[in-house]
Short mmCIF file of C-alpha atoms in Angstrom, two decimals:
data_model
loop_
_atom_site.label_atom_id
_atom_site.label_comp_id
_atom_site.label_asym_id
_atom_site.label_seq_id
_atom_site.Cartn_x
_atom_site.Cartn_y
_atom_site.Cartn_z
CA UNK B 1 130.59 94.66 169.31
CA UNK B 2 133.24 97.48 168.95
CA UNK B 3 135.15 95.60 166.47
CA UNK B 4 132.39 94.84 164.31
CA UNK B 5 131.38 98.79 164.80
CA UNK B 6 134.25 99.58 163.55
CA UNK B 7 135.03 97.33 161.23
CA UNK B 8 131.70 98.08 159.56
CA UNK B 9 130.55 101.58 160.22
CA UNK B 10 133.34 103.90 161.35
CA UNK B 11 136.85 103.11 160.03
CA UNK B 12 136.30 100.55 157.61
CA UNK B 13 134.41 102.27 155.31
CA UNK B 14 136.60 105.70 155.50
CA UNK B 15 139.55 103.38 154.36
CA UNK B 16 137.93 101.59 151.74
CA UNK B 17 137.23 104.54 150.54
CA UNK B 18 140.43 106.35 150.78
CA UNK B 19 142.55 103.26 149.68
CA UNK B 20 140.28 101.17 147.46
CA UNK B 21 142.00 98.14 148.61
CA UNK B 22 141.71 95.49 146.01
CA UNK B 23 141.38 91.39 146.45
CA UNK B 24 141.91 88.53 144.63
CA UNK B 25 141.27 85.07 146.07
CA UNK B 26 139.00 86.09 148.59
CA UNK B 27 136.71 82.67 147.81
CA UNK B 28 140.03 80.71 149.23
CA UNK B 29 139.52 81.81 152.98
CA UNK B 30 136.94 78.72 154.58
CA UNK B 31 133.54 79.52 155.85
CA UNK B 32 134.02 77.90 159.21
CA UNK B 33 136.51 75.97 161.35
CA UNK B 34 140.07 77.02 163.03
CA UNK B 35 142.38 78.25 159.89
CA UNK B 36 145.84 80.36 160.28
CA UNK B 37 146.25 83.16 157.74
CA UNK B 38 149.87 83.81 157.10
CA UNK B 39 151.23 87.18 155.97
CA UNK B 40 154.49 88.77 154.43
CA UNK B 41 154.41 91.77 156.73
CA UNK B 42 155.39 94.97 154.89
CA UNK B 43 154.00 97.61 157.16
CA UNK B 44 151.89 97.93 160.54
CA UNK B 45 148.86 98.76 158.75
CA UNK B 46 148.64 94.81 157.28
CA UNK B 47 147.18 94.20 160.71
CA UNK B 48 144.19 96.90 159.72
CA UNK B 49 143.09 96.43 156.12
CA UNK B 50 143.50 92.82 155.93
CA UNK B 51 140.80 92.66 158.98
CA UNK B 52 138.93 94.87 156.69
CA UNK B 53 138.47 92.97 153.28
CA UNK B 54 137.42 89.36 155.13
CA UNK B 55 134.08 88.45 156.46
CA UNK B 56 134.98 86.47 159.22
CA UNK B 57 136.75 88.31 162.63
CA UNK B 58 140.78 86.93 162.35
CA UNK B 59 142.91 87.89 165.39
CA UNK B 60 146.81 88.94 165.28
CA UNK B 61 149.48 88.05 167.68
CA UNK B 62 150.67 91.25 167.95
CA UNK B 63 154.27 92.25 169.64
CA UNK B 64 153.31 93.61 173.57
CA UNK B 65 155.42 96.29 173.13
CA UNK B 66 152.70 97.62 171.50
CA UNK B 67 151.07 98.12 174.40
CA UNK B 68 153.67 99.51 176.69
CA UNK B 69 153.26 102.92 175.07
CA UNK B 70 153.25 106.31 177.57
CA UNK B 71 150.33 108.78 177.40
CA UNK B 72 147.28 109.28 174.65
CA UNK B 73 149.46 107.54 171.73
CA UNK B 74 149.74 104.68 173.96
CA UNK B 75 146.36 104.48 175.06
CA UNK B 76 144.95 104.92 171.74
CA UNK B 77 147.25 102.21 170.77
CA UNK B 78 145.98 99.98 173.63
CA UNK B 79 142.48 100.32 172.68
CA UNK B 80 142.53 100.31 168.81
CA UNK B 81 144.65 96.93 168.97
CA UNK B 82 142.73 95.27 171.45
CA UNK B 83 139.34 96.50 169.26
CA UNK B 84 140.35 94.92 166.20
CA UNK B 85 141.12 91.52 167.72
CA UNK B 86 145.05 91.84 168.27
CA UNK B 87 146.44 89.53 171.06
CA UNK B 88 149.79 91.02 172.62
CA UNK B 89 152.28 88.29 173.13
CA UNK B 90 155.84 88.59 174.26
CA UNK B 91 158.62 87.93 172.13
CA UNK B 92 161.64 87.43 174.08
CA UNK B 93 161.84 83.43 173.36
CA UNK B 94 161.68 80.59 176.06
CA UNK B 95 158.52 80.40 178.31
CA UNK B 96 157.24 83.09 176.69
CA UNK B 97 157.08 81.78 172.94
CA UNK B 98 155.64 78.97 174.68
CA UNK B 99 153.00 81.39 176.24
CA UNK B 100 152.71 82.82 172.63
CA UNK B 101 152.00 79.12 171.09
CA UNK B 102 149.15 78.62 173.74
CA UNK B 103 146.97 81.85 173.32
CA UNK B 104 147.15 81.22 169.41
CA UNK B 105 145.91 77.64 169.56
CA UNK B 106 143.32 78.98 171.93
CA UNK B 107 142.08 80.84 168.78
CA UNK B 108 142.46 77.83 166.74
CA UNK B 109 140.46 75.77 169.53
CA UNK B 110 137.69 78.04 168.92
CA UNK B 111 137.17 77.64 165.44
CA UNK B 112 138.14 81.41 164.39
CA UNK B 113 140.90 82.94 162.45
CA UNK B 114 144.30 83.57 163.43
CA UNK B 115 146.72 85.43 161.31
CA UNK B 116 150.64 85.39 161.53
CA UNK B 117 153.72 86.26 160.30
CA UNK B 118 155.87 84.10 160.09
CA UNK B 119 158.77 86.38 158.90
CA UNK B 120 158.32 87.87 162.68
CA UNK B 121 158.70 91.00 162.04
CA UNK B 122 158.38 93.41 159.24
CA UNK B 123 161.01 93.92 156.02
CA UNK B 124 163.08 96.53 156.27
CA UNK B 125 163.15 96.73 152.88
CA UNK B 126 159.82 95.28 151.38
CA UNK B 127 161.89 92.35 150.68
CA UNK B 128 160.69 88.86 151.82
CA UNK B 129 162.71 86.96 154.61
CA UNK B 130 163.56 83.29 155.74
CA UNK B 131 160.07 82.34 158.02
CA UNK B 132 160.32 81.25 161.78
CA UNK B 133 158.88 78.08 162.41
CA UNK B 134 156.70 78.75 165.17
CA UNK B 135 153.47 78.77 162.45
CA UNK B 136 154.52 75.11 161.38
CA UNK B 137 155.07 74.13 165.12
CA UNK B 138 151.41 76.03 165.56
CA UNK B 139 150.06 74.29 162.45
CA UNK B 140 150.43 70.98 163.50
CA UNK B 141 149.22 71.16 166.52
CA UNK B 142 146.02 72.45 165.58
CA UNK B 143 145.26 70.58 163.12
CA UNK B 144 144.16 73.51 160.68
CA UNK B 145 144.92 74.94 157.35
CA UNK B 146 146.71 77.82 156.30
CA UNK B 147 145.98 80.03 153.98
CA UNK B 148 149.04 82.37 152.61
CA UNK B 149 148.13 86.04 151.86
CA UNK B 150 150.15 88.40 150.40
CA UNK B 151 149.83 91.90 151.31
CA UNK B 152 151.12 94.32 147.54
CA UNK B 153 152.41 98.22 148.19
CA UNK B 154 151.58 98.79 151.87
CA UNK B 155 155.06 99.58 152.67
CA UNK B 156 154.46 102.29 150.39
CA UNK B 157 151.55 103.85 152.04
CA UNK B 158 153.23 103.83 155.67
CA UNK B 159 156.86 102.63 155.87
CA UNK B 160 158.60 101.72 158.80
CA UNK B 161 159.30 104.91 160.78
CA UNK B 162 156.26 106.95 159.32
CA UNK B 163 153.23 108.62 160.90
CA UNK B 164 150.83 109.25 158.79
CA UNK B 165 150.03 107.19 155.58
CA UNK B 166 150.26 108.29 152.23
CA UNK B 167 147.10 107.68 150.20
CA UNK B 168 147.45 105.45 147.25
CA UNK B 169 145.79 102.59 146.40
CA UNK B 170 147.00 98.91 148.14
CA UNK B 171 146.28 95.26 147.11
CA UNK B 172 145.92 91.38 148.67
CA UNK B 173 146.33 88.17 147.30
CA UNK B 174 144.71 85.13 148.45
CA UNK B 175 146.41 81.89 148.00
CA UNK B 176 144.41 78.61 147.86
CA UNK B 177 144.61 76.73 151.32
CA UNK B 178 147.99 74.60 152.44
CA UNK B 179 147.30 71.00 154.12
CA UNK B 180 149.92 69.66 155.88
CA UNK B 181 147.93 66.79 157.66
CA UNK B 182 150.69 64.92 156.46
CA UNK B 183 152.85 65.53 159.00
CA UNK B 184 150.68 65.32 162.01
CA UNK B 185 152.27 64.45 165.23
CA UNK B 186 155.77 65.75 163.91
CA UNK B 187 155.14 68.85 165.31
CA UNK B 188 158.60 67.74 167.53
CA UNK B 189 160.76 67.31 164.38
CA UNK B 190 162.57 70.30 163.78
CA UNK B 191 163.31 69.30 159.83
CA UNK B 192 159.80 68.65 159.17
CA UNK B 193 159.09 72.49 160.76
CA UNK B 194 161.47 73.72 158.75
CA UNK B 195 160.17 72.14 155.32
CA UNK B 196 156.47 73.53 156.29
CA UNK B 197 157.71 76.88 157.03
CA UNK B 198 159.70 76.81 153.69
CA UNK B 199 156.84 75.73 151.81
CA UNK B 200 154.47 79.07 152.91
CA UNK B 201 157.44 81.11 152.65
CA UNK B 202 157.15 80.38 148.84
CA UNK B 203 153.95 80.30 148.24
CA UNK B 204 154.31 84.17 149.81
CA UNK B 205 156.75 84.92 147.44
CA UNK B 206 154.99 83.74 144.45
CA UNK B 207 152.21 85.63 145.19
CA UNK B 208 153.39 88.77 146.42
CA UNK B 209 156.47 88.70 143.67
CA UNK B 210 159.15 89.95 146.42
CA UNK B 211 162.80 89.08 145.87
CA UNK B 212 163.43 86.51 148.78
CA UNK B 213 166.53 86.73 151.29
CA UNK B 214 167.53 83.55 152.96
CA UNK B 215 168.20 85.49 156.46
CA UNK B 216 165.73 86.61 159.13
CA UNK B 217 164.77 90.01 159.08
CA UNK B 218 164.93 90.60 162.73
CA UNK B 219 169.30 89.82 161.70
CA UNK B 220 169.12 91.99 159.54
CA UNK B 221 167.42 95.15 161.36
CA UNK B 222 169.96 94.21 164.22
CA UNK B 223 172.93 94.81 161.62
CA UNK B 224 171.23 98.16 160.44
CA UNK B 225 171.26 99.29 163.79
CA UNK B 226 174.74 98.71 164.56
CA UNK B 227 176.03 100.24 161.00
CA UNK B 228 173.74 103.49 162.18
CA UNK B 229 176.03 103.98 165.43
#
């Protein structure tokens, strides 16, 4: 009830407004049925206005760090994530990816949206980075398409780091649906992962246009960190 509140009568019409987001390909998300939206992820607010311009609810696996925030900015945090359908998983590999995998294909189970990123975290420098293969592993086991979305100039309007936005106008590209039915029951072959992961990965970066880096991004940030020292 919040969410669609929200969605429909508070904040989503204020940003519309102030950010006249505009979509192409909206007519490639399905009516009905589990289906896994996957995102290049160029700034925090990807998880807001991509909510905003699709009919149906779609739920984020968002990082639970999010919600280990002290004090009003955390509880703010808590609530506006957990209002607009964000899931907090933990991201320190092992059991817990495992844990991760589970409450997404609980989504899935139920017919709704889940969106991802498979780049796992966001660019550093609005460039687009080698894809983790946990939405192929998640894909097959499902049994659900994916539809690739590409989110244009939100790093602009709040880049890594920044507070408030800057207003300017962003956009989102719809790609037509991916089937990989092919491959069902491979979800154990770590090749066939790969392949599926590559495969969205450049569909992402022919519709968002970004140069591509063969790396992961969450390498990269780690090597920023240590030059800042």
């Amino acid at each position: 009830m919040f969410y669609w509140f929200m969605k429909n009568l508070v904040a989503g019409p204020l940003l519309k407004t102030i950010f006249r987001p505009w979509v192409t390909g909206h007519e490639n998300i399905p009516k009905t049925g589990g289906v896994i939206m996957a995102s290049n992820h160029l700034s925090f607010i990807d998880s807001v206005f991509l909510p905003l311009v699709m009919d149906r609810r779609i739920s984020f696996l968002a990082k639970s760090d999010y919600y280990t925030t002290r004090g009003l900015k955390g509880w703010f945090t808590r609530n506006f994530l957990t209002a607009t359908g964000m899931l907090p998983i933990d991201r320190s590999g092992g059991k817990a990816s495992e844990a991760s995998l589970e409450t997404g294909l609980a989504v899935l189970a139920r017919g709704e949206v889940l969106g991802i990123y498979p780049e796992g975290t966001r660019s550093p420098d609005a460039k687009l980075y080698r894809g983790r293969t946990g939405v192929a592993r998640m894909i097959l086991e499902a049994g659900v398409p994916v539809v690739p979305v590409a989110m244009i100039d939100t790093e602009k309007v709040m880049p890594i780091g920044q507070r408030l936005p800057k207003v300017r106008r962003i956009g989102i590209v719809i790609g037509k649906p991916l089937d990989f039915s092919r491959f069902a029951g491979l979800e154990g072959d770590r090749f066939i992962l790969r392949s599926i992961t590559d495969e969205i990965m450049y569909e992402l970066d022919r519709l968002s246009g970004q140069e591509y880096v063969d790396v992961y991004a969450s390498s990269v940030k780690e090597r920023q960190k240590a030059a800042s020292r």
